[in-house]
């Protein structure tokens, strides 16, 4: 009888552990970033200060499409801009961060993407405590490199800042949208 109670207790504990670990709040499904984001644009002279006025005006749309492994296409358009571009994406805790790819990466940062992966002489050298984003930052970037957007998986939002030039000075046009 005592063995049955002990066995029942162990089975219940194992079942509870299994259920709890499967419902971990940190789990992301990258496919959730694909879709249409309805939002608006704001302008600023600096990357970090491009704020939104909180109005309900929806003058922008971003259509996000999965392109392949770790790659998305973004078509962002509205009254201010109409552009399509490719980004790499990386899981980072409760977010999905994005980074330029290919020639756009080289133009922005002055070196090729993936250069850090070659220096160690071994593939798959990501630490178990690193997110994909942290690994990307360690391998492919220098301190001070700017990044321009990402996805917040909790509120279903996408933000991206475009660095643009008017006739005499640079400014940022920031899109923020909520998934439809």
mmCIF file with all atom_site columns, C-alpha atoms in Angstrom:
data_model
loop_
_atom_site.group_PDB
_atom_site.id
_atom_site.type_symbol
_atom_site.label_atom_id
_atom_site.label_alt_id
_atom_site.label_comp_id
_atom_site.label_asym_id
_atom_site.label_entity_id
_atom_site.label_seq_id
_atom_site.pdbx_PDB_ins_code
_atom_site.Cartn_x
_atom_site.Cartn_y
_atom_site.Cartn_z
_atom_site.occupancy
_atom_site.B_iso_or_equiv
_atom_site.pdbx_formal_charge
_atom_site.auth_seq_id
_atom_site.auth_comp_id
_atom_site.auth_asym_id
_atom_site.auth_atom_id
_atom_site.pdbx_PDB_model_num
ATOM 1   C CA . UNK A 1 1   ? 0.000  0.000  0.000   1.00 0.00 ? 1   UNK A CA 1
ATOM 2   C CA . UNK A 1 2   ? 2.790  2.369  0.934   1.00 0.00 ? 2   UNK A CA 1
ATOM 3   C CA . UNK A 1 3   ? 4.599  1.593  -2.353  1.00 0.00 ? 3   UNK A CA 1
ATOM 4   C CA . UNK A 1 4   ? 1.428  2.449  -4.317  1.00 0.00 ? 4   UNK A CA 1
ATOM 5   C CA . UNK A 1 5   ? 1.127  5.852  -2.598  1.00 0.00 ? 5   UNK A CA 1
ATOM 6   C CA . UNK A 1 6   ? 4.805  6.557  -3.189  1.00 0.00 ? 6   UNK A CA 1
ATOM 7   C CA . UNK A 1 7   ? 4.533  5.529  -6.843  1.00 0.00 ? 7   UNK A CA 1
ATOM 8   C CA . UNK A 1 8   ? 1.372  7.631  -7.288  1.00 0.00 ? 8   UNK A CA 1
ATOM 9   C CA . UNK A 1 9   ? 3.114  10.628 -5.714  1.00 0.00 ? 9   UNK A CA 1
ATOM 10  C CA . UNK A 1 10  ? 6.128  10.259 -7.976  1.00 0.00 ? 10  UNK A CA 1
ATOM 11  C CA . UNK A 1 11  ? 3.945  9.968  -11.084 1.00 0.00 ? 11  UNK A CA 1
ATOM 12  C CA . UNK A 1 12  ? 1.933  13.066 -10.125 1.00 0.00 ? 12  UNK A CA 1
ATOM 13  C CA . UNK A 1 13  ? 5.144  15.012 -9.491  1.00 0.00 ? 13  UNK A CA 1
ATOM 14  C CA . UNK A 1 14  ? 6.569  13.960 -12.852 1.00 0.00 ? 14  UNK A CA 1
ATOM 15  C CA . UNK A 1 15  ? 3.330  14.894 -14.638 1.00 0.00 ? 15  UNK A CA 1
ATOM 16  C CA . UNK A 1 16  ? 3.241  18.303 -12.939 1.00 0.00 ? 16  UNK A CA 1
ATOM 17  C CA . UNK A 1 17  ? 6.873  18.939 -13.851 1.00 0.00 ? 17  UNK A CA 1
ATOM 18  C CA . UNK A 1 18  ? 6.199  18.013 -17.473 1.00 0.00 ? 18  UNK A CA 1
ATOM 19  C CA . UNK A 1 19  ? 3.155  20.291 -17.715 1.00 0.00 ? 19  UNK A CA 1
ATOM 20  C CA . UNK A 1 20  ? 4.957  23.194 -16.055 1.00 0.00 ? 20  UNK A CA 1
ATOM 21  C CA . UNK A 1 21  ? 8.028  22.938 -18.280 1.00 0.00 ? 21  UNK A CA 1
ATOM 22  C CA . UNK A 1 22  ? 5.908  22.775 -21.443 1.00 0.00 ? 22  UNK A CA 1
ATOM 23  C CA . UNK A 1 23  ? 4.153  26.011 -20.501 1.00 0.00 ? 23  UNK A CA 1
ATOM 24  C CA . UNK A 1 24  ? 7.325  28.001 -19.913 1.00 0.00 ? 24  UNK A CA 1
ATOM 25  C CA . UNK A 1 25  ? 6.502  31.638 -20.656 1.00 0.00 ? 25  UNK A CA 1
ATOM 26  C CA . UNK A 1 26  ? 9.866  32.203 -22.362 1.00 0.00 ? 26  UNK A CA 1
ATOM 27  C CA . UNK A 1 27  ? 9.099  29.846 -25.246 1.00 0.00 ? 27  UNK A CA 1
ATOM 28  C CA . UNK A 1 28  ? 8.729  31.688 -28.553 1.00 0.00 ? 28  UNK A CA 1
ATOM 29  C CA . UNK A 1 29  ? 7.353  30.608 -31.854 1.00 0.00 ? 29  UNK A CA 1
ATOM 30  C CA . UNK A 1 30  ? 9.263  32.524 -34.506 1.00 0.00 ? 30  UNK A CA 1
ATOM 31  C CA . UNK A 1 31  ? 6.500  31.969 -37.076 1.00 0.00 ? 31  UNK A CA 1
ATOM 32  C CA . UNK A 1 32  ? 4.375  34.344 -35.012 1.00 0.00 ? 32  UNK A CA 1
ATOM 33  C CA . UNK A 1 33  ? 6.261  37.339 -36.441 1.00 0.00 ? 33  UNK A CA 1
ATOM 34  C CA . UNK A 1 34  ? 4.842  36.767 -39.920 1.00 0.00 ? 34  UNK A CA 1
ATOM 35  C CA . UNK A 1 35  ? 1.811  38.900 -40.698 1.00 0.00 ? 35  UNK A CA 1
ATOM 36  C CA . UNK A 1 36  ? 0.527  42.443 -41.166 1.00 0.00 ? 36  UNK A CA 1
ATOM 37  C CA . UNK A 1 37  ? 1.284  45.167 -38.627 1.00 0.00 ? 37  UNK A CA 1
ATOM 38  C CA . UNK A 1 38  ? -0.909 48.270 -38.594 1.00 0.00 ? 38  UNK A CA 1
ATOM 39  C CA . UNK A 1 39  ? 0.683  51.340 -37.052 1.00 0.00 ? 39  UNK A CA 1
ATOM 40  C CA . UNK A 1 40  ? 2.161  54.766 -37.482 1.00 0.00 ? 40  UNK A CA 1
ATOM 41  C CA . UNK A 1 41  ? 5.384  56.660 -38.088 1.00 0.00 ? 41  UNK A CA 1
ATOM 42  C CA . UNK A 1 42  ? 7.221  59.222 -35.981 1.00 0.00 ? 42  UNK A CA 1
ATOM 43  C CA . UNK A 1 43  ? 10.270 61.364 -36.784 1.00 0.00 ? 43  UNK A CA 1
ATOM 44  C CA . UNK A 1 44  ? 13.286 62.132 -34.637 1.00 0.00 ? 44  UNK A CA 1
ATOM 45  C CA . UNK A 1 45  ? 16.866 63.328 -34.914 1.00 0.00 ? 45  UNK A CA 1
ATOM 46  C CA . UNK A 1 46  ? 18.136 60.352 -32.869 1.00 0.00 ? 46  UNK A CA 1
ATOM 47  C CA . UNK A 1 47  ? 17.528 56.617 -32.980 1.00 0.00 ? 47  UNK A CA 1
ATOM 48  C CA . UNK A 1 48  ? 16.405 56.235 -29.363 1.00 0.00 ? 48  UNK A CA 1
ATOM 49  C CA . UNK A 1 49  ? 14.168 59.300 -29.094 1.00 0.00 ? 49  UNK A CA 1
ATOM 50  C CA . UNK A 1 50  ? 11.745 58.594 -31.926 1.00 0.00 ? 50  UNK A CA 1
ATOM 51  C CA . UNK A 1 51  ? 8.614  58.531 -29.759 1.00 0.00 ? 51  UNK A CA 1
ATOM 52  C CA . UNK A 1 52  ? 4.979  58.021 -30.619 1.00 0.00 ? 52  UNK A CA 1
ATOM 53  C CA . UNK A 1 53  ? 2.325  60.548 -29.712 1.00 0.00 ? 53  UNK A CA 1
ATOM 54  C CA . UNK A 1 54  ? -0.194 57.879 -28.682 1.00 0.00 ? 54  UNK A CA 1
ATOM 55  C CA . UNK A 1 55  ? -2.737 58.910 -31.299 1.00 0.00 ? 55  UNK A CA 1
ATOM 56  C CA . UNK A 1 56  ? -4.961 56.351 -32.957 1.00 0.00 ? 56  UNK A CA 1
ATOM 57  C CA . UNK A 1 57  ? -3.868 57.495 -36.412 1.00 0.00 ? 57  UNK A CA 1
ATOM 58  C CA . UNK A 1 58  ? -2.786 54.502 -38.486 1.00 0.00 ? 58  UNK A CA 1
ATOM 59  C CA . UNK A 1 59  ? -0.743 55.838 -41.352 1.00 0.00 ? 59  UNK A CA 1
ATOM 60  C CA . UNK A 1 60  ? 1.598  52.890 -41.826 1.00 0.00 ? 60  UNK A CA 1
ATOM 61  C CA . UNK A 1 61  ? 1.617  49.183 -42.554 1.00 0.00 ? 61  UNK A CA 1
ATOM 62  C CA . UNK A 1 62  ? 4.386  46.588 -42.370 1.00 0.00 ? 62  UNK A CA 1
ATOM 63  C CA . UNK A 1 63  ? 3.871  43.249 -44.080 1.00 0.00 ? 63  UNK A CA 1
ATOM 64  C CA . UNK A 1 64  ? 6.294  40.649 -42.712 1.00 0.00 ? 64  UNK A CA 1
ATOM 65  C CA . UNK A 1 65  ? 6.918  37.441 -44.686 1.00 0.00 ? 65  UNK A CA 1
ATOM 66  C CA . UNK A 1 66  ? 9.165  34.512 -43.751 1.00 0.00 ? 66  UNK A CA 1
ATOM 67  C CA . UNK A 1 67  ? 11.814 34.063 -46.464 1.00 0.00 ? 67  UNK A CA 1
ATOM 68  C CA . UNK A 1 68  ? 13.917 31.189 -45.208 1.00 0.00 ? 68  UNK A CA 1
ATOM 69  C CA . UNK A 1 69  ? 15.967 30.121 -42.247 1.00 0.00 ? 69  UNK A CA 1
ATOM 70  C CA . UNK A 1 70  ? 16.382 33.162 -39.958 1.00 0.00 ? 70  UNK A CA 1
ATOM 71  C CA . UNK A 1 71  ? 15.310 35.590 -42.692 1.00 0.00 ? 71  UNK A CA 1
ATOM 72  C CA . UNK A 1 72  ? 12.245 37.782 -43.222 1.00 0.00 ? 72  UNK A CA 1
ATOM 73  C CA . UNK A 1 73  ? 11.107 40.253 -45.851 1.00 0.00 ? 73  UNK A CA 1
ATOM 74  C CA . UNK A 1 74  ? 9.479  43.467 -44.640 1.00 0.00 ? 74  UNK A CA 1
ATOM 75  C CA . UNK A 1 75  ? 7.351  45.687 -46.880 1.00 0.00 ? 75  UNK A CA 1
ATOM 76  C CA . UNK A 1 76  ? 6.798  48.906 -44.922 1.00 0.00 ? 76  UNK A CA 1
ATOM 77  C CA . UNK A 1 77  ? 4.626  51.584 -46.474 1.00 0.00 ? 77  UNK A CA 1
ATOM 78  C CA . UNK A 1 78  ? 2.425  54.562 -45.763 1.00 0.00 ? 78  UNK A CA 1
ATOM 79  C CA . UNK A 1 79  ? 2.322  58.321 -46.292 1.00 0.00 ? 79  UNK A CA 1
ATOM 80  C CA . UNK A 1 80  ? 6.006  58.672 -45.348 1.00 0.00 ? 80  UNK A CA 1
ATOM 81  C CA . UNK A 1 81  ? 7.725  55.743 -47.078 1.00 0.00 ? 81  UNK A CA 1
ATOM 82  C CA . UNK A 1 82  ? 7.289  52.685 -49.297 1.00 0.00 ? 82  UNK A CA 1
ATOM 83  C CA . UNK A 1 83  ? 10.165 50.215 -49.094 1.00 0.00 ? 83  UNK A CA 1
ATOM 84  C CA . UNK A 1 84  ? 10.864 46.488 -49.034 1.00 0.00 ? 84  UNK A CA 1
ATOM 85  C CA . UNK A 1 85  ? 13.934 44.990 -47.367 1.00 0.00 ? 85  UNK A CA 1
ATOM 86  C CA . UNK A 1 86  ? 15.348 41.711 -46.026 1.00 0.00 ? 86  UNK A CA 1
ATOM 87  C CA . UNK A 1 87  ? 16.375 41.193 -42.384 1.00 0.00 ? 87  UNK A CA 1
ATOM 88  C CA . UNK A 1 88  ? 17.874 38.379 -40.362 1.00 0.00 ? 88  UNK A CA 1
ATOM 89  C CA . UNK A 1 89  ? 16.036 37.600 -37.111 1.00 0.00 ? 89  UNK A CA 1
ATOM 90  C CA . UNK A 1 90  ? 17.225 36.236 -33.786 1.00 0.00 ? 90  UNK A CA 1
ATOM 91  C CA . UNK A 1 91  ? 15.363 35.043 -30.684 1.00 0.00 ? 91  UNK A CA 1
ATOM 92  C CA . UNK A 1 92  ? 16.158 37.027 -27.540 1.00 0.00 ? 92  UNK A CA 1
ATOM 93  C CA . UNK A 1 93  ? 14.165 36.189 -24.392 1.00 0.00 ? 93  UNK A CA 1
ATOM 94  C CA . UNK A 1 94  ? 10.626 37.521 -25.014 1.00 0.00 ? 94  UNK A CA 1
ATOM 95  C CA . UNK A 1 95  ? 11.595 39.342 -28.203 1.00 0.00 ? 95  UNK A CA 1
ATOM 96  C CA . UNK A 1 96  ? 12.730 38.666 -31.725 1.00 0.00 ? 96  UNK A CA 1
ATOM 97  C CA . UNK A 1 97  ? 15.481 41.070 -32.748 1.00 0.00 ? 97  UNK A CA 1
ATOM 98  C CA . UNK A 1 98  ? 16.330 41.948 -36.353 1.00 0.00 ? 98  UNK A CA 1
ATOM 99  C CA . UNK A 1 99  ? 19.515 42.915 -38.148 1.00 0.00 ? 99  UNK A CA 1
ATOM 100 C CA . UNK A 1 100 ? 20.514 43.925 -41.638 1.00 0.00 ? 100 UNK A CA 1
ATOM 101 C CA . UNK A 1 101 ? 21.822 41.228 -43.943 1.00 0.00 ? 101 UNK A CA 1
ATOM 102 C CA . UNK A 1 102 ? 24.050 40.936 -46.999 1.00 0.00 ? 102 UNK A CA 1
ATOM 103 C CA . UNK A 1 103 ? 25.272 44.147 -48.593 1.00 0.00 ? 103 UNK A CA 1
ATOM 104 C CA . UNK A 1 104 ? 23.157 46.311 -46.280 1.00 0.00 ? 104 UNK A CA 1
ATOM 105 C CA . UNK A 1 105 ? 24.960 44.771 -43.282 1.00 0.00 ? 105 UNK A CA 1
ATOM 106 C CA . UNK A 1 106 ? 28.372 45.414 -44.864 1.00 0.00 ? 106 UNK A CA 1
ATOM 107 C CA . UNK A 1 107 ? 27.465 49.028 -45.720 1.00 0.00 ? 107 UNK A CA 1
ATOM 108 C CA . UNK A 1 108 ? 26.202 49.735 -42.197 1.00 0.00 ? 108 UNK A CA 1
ATOM 109 C CA . UNK A 1 109 ? 28.881 48.009 -40.125 1.00 0.00 ? 109 UNK A CA 1
ATOM 110 C CA . UNK A 1 110 ? 31.926 47.955 -42.426 1.00 0.00 ? 110 UNK A CA 1
ATOM 111 C CA . UNK A 1 111 ? 32.519 44.192 -42.453 1.00 0.00 ? 111 UNK A CA 1
ATOM 112 C CA . UNK A 1 112 ? 30.870 40.997 -43.648 1.00 0.00 ? 112 UNK A CA 1
ATOM 113 C CA . UNK A 1 113 ? 28.182 39.203 -41.654 1.00 0.00 ? 113 UNK A CA 1
ATOM 114 C CA . UNK A 1 114 ? 29.457 35.983 -40.133 1.00 0.00 ? 114 UNK A CA 1
ATOM 115 C CA . UNK A 1 115 ? 33.081 37.038 -39.879 1.00 0.00 ? 115 UNK A CA 1
ATOM 116 C CA . UNK A 1 116 ? 33.152 36.207 -36.173 1.00 0.00 ? 116 UNK A CA 1
ATOM 117 C CA . UNK A 1 117 ? 31.916 32.675 -36.801 1.00 0.00 ? 117 UNK A CA 1
ATOM 118 C CA . UNK A 1 118 ? 35.064 31.877 -38.753 1.00 0.00 ? 118 UNK A CA 1
ATOM 119 C CA . UNK A 1 119 ? 37.579 33.033 -36.151 1.00 0.00 ? 119 UNK A CA 1
ATOM 120 C CA . UNK A 1 120 ? 37.016 30.276 -33.598 1.00 0.00 ? 120 UNK A CA 1
ATOM 121 C CA . UNK A 1 121 ? 37.743 27.393 -35.923 1.00 0.00 ? 121 UNK A CA 1
ATOM 122 C CA . UNK A 1 122 ? 34.659 25.492 -34.805 1.00 0.00 ? 122 UNK A CA 1
ATOM 123 C CA . UNK A 1 123 ? 31.014 25.632 -35.687 1.00 0.00 ? 123 UNK A CA 1
ATOM 124 C CA . UNK A 1 124 ? 28.204 25.593 -33.153 1.00 0.00 ? 124 UNK A CA 1
ATOM 125 C CA . UNK A 1 125 ? 30.174 27.384 -30.451 1.00 0.00 ? 125 UNK A CA 1
ATOM 126 C CA . UNK A 1 126 ? 27.145 29.075 -28.884 1.00 0.00 ? 126 UNK A CA 1
ATOM 127 C CA . UNK A 1 127 ? 27.091 28.986 -25.082 1.00 0.00 ? 127 UNK A CA 1
ATOM 128 C CA . UNK A 1 128 ? 24.049 27.420 -23.422 1.00 0.00 ? 128 UNK A CA 1
ATOM 129 C CA . UNK A 1 129 ? 23.405 30.679 -21.547 1.00 0.00 ? 129 UNK A CA 1
ATOM 130 C CA . UNK A 1 130 ? 23.336 32.756 -24.754 1.00 0.00 ? 130 UNK A CA 1
ATOM 131 C CA . UNK A 1 131 ? 20.279 33.637 -26.777 1.00 0.00 ? 131 UNK A CA 1
ATOM 132 C CA . UNK A 1 132 ? 20.560 33.649 -30.576 1.00 0.00 ? 132 UNK A CA 1
ATOM 133 C CA . UNK A 1 133 ? 20.703 37.464 -30.402 1.00 0.00 ? 133 UNK A CA 1
ATOM 134 C CA . UNK A 1 134 ? 23.530 37.494 -27.833 1.00 0.00 ? 134 UNK A CA 1
ATOM 135 C CA . UNK A 1 135 ? 25.484 35.040 -29.984 1.00 0.00 ? 135 UNK A CA 1
ATOM 136 C CA . UNK A 1 136 ? 24.956 37.248 -33.051 1.00 0.00 ? 136 UNK A CA 1
ATOM 137 C CA . UNK A 1 137 ? 26.076 40.342 -31.134 1.00 0.00 ? 137 UNK A CA 1
ATOM 138 C CA . UNK A 1 138 ? 29.208 38.603 -29.817 1.00 0.00 ? 138 UNK A CA 1
ATOM 139 C CA . UNK A 1 139 ? 30.204 37.184 -33.200 1.00 0.00 ? 139 UNK A CA 1
ATOM 140 C CA . UNK A 1 140 ? 29.146 39.837 -35.687 1.00 0.00 ? 140 UNK A CA 1
ATOM 141 C CA . UNK A 1 141 ? 29.229 43.240 -33.997 1.00 0.00 ? 141 UNK A CA 1
ATOM 142 C CA . UNK A 1 142 ? 31.456 45.765 -32.304 1.00 0.00 ? 142 UNK A CA 1
ATOM 143 C CA . UNK A 1 143 ? 30.475 47.813 -29.261 1.00 0.00 ? 143 UNK A CA 1
ATOM 144 C CA . UNK A 1 144 ? 28.332 50.744 -30.309 1.00 0.00 ? 144 UNK A CA 1
ATOM 145 C CA . UNK A 1 145 ? 26.805 49.140 -33.406 1.00 0.00 ? 145 UNK A CA 1
ATOM 146 C CA . UNK A 1 146 ? 23.235 50.361 -33.785 1.00 0.00 ? 146 UNK A CA 1
ATOM 147 C CA . UNK A 1 147 ? 20.230 48.163 -34.464 1.00 0.00 ? 147 UNK A CA 1
ATOM 148 C CA . UNK A 1 148 ? 16.991 49.416 -35.837 1.00 0.00 ? 148 UNK A CA 1
ATOM 149 C CA . UNK A 1 149 ? 14.099 47.267 -34.655 1.00 0.00 ? 149 UNK A CA 1
ATOM 150 C CA . UNK A 1 150 ? 12.471 44.065 -33.590 1.00 0.00 ? 150 UNK A CA 1
ATOM 151 C CA . UNK A 1 151 ? 9.351  42.284 -32.404 1.00 0.00 ? 151 UNK A CA 1
ATOM 152 C CA . UNK A 1 152 ? 7.857  42.306 -28.907 1.00 0.00 ? 152 UNK A CA 1
ATOM 153 C CA . UNK A 1 153 ? 6.195  38.911 -28.609 1.00 0.00 ? 153 UNK A CA 1
ATOM 154 C CA . UNK A 1 154 ? 4.100  39.918 -25.576 1.00 0.00 ? 154 UNK A CA 1
ATOM 155 C CA . UNK A 1 155 ? 2.165  42.765 -27.168 1.00 0.00 ? 155 UNK A CA 1
ATOM 156 C CA . UNK A 1 156 ? 2.444  41.624 -30.801 1.00 0.00 ? 156 UNK A CA 1
ATOM 157 C CA . UNK A 1 157 ? 4.259  44.761 -31.933 1.00 0.00 ? 157 UNK A CA 1
ATOM 158 C CA . UNK A 1 158 ? 6.942  45.437 -34.521 1.00 0.00 ? 158 UNK A CA 1
ATOM 159 C CA . UNK A 1 159 ? 9.163  48.523 -34.521 1.00 0.00 ? 159 UNK A CA 1
ATOM 160 C CA . UNK A 1 160 ? 11.740 49.588 -37.059 1.00 0.00 ? 160 UNK A CA 1
ATOM 161 C CA . UNK A 1 161 ? 13.659 52.845 -37.513 1.00 0.00 ? 161 UNK A CA 1
ATOM 162 C CA . UNK A 1 162 ? 14.835 54.061 -40.906 1.00 0.00 ? 162 UNK A CA 1
ATOM 163 C CA . UNK A 1 163 ? 17.823 56.425 -41.053 1.00 0.00 ? 163 UNK A CA 1
ATOM 164 C CA . UNK A 1 164 ? 17.023 58.971 -43.760 1.00 0.00 ? 164 UNK A CA 1
ATOM 165 C CA . UNK A 1 165 ? 18.395 62.268 -45.084 1.00 0.00 ? 165 UNK A CA 1
ATOM 166 C CA . UNK A 1 166 ? 16.552 65.428 -45.947 1.00 0.00 ? 166 UNK A CA 1
ATOM 167 C CA . UNK A 1 167 ? 18.388 68.147 -47.884 1.00 0.00 ? 167 UNK A CA 1
ATOM 168 C CA . UNK A 1 168 ? 20.848 68.954 -45.088 1.00 0.00 ? 168 UNK A CA 1
ATOM 169 C CA . UNK A 1 169 ? 20.622 66.547 -42.158 1.00 0.00 ? 169 UNK A CA 1
ATOM 170 C CA . UNK A 1 170 ? 19.928 62.982 -41.103 1.00 0.00 ? 170 UNK A CA 1
ATOM 171 C CA . UNK A 1 171 ? 16.803 61.933 -39.218 1.00 0.00 ? 171 UNK A CA 1
ATOM 172 C CA . UNK A 1 172 ? 15.044 58.739 -38.162 1.00 0.00 ? 172 UNK A CA 1
ATOM 173 C CA . UNK A 1 173 ? 11.607 57.648 -39.285 1.00 0.00 ? 173 UNK A CA 1
ATOM 174 C CA . UNK A 1 174 ? 10.318 55.060 -36.822 1.00 0.00 ? 174 UNK A CA 1
ATOM 175 C CA . UNK A 1 175 ? 7.471  52.662 -37.569 1.00 0.00 ? 175 UNK A CA 1
ATOM 176 C CA . UNK A 1 176 ? 5.547  50.972 -34.763 1.00 0.00 ? 176 UNK A CA 1
ATOM 177 C CA . UNK A 1 177 ? 2.665  48.630 -35.507 1.00 0.00 ? 177 UNK A CA 1
ATOM 178 C CA . UNK A 1 178 ? 0.532  45.993 -33.838 1.00 0.00 ? 178 UNK A CA 1
ATOM 179 C CA . UNK A 1 179 ? -0.101 42.678 -35.560 1.00 0.00 ? 179 UNK A CA 1
ATOM 180 C CA . UNK A 1 180 ? -3.530 42.455 -37.153 1.00 0.00 ? 180 UNK A CA 1
#
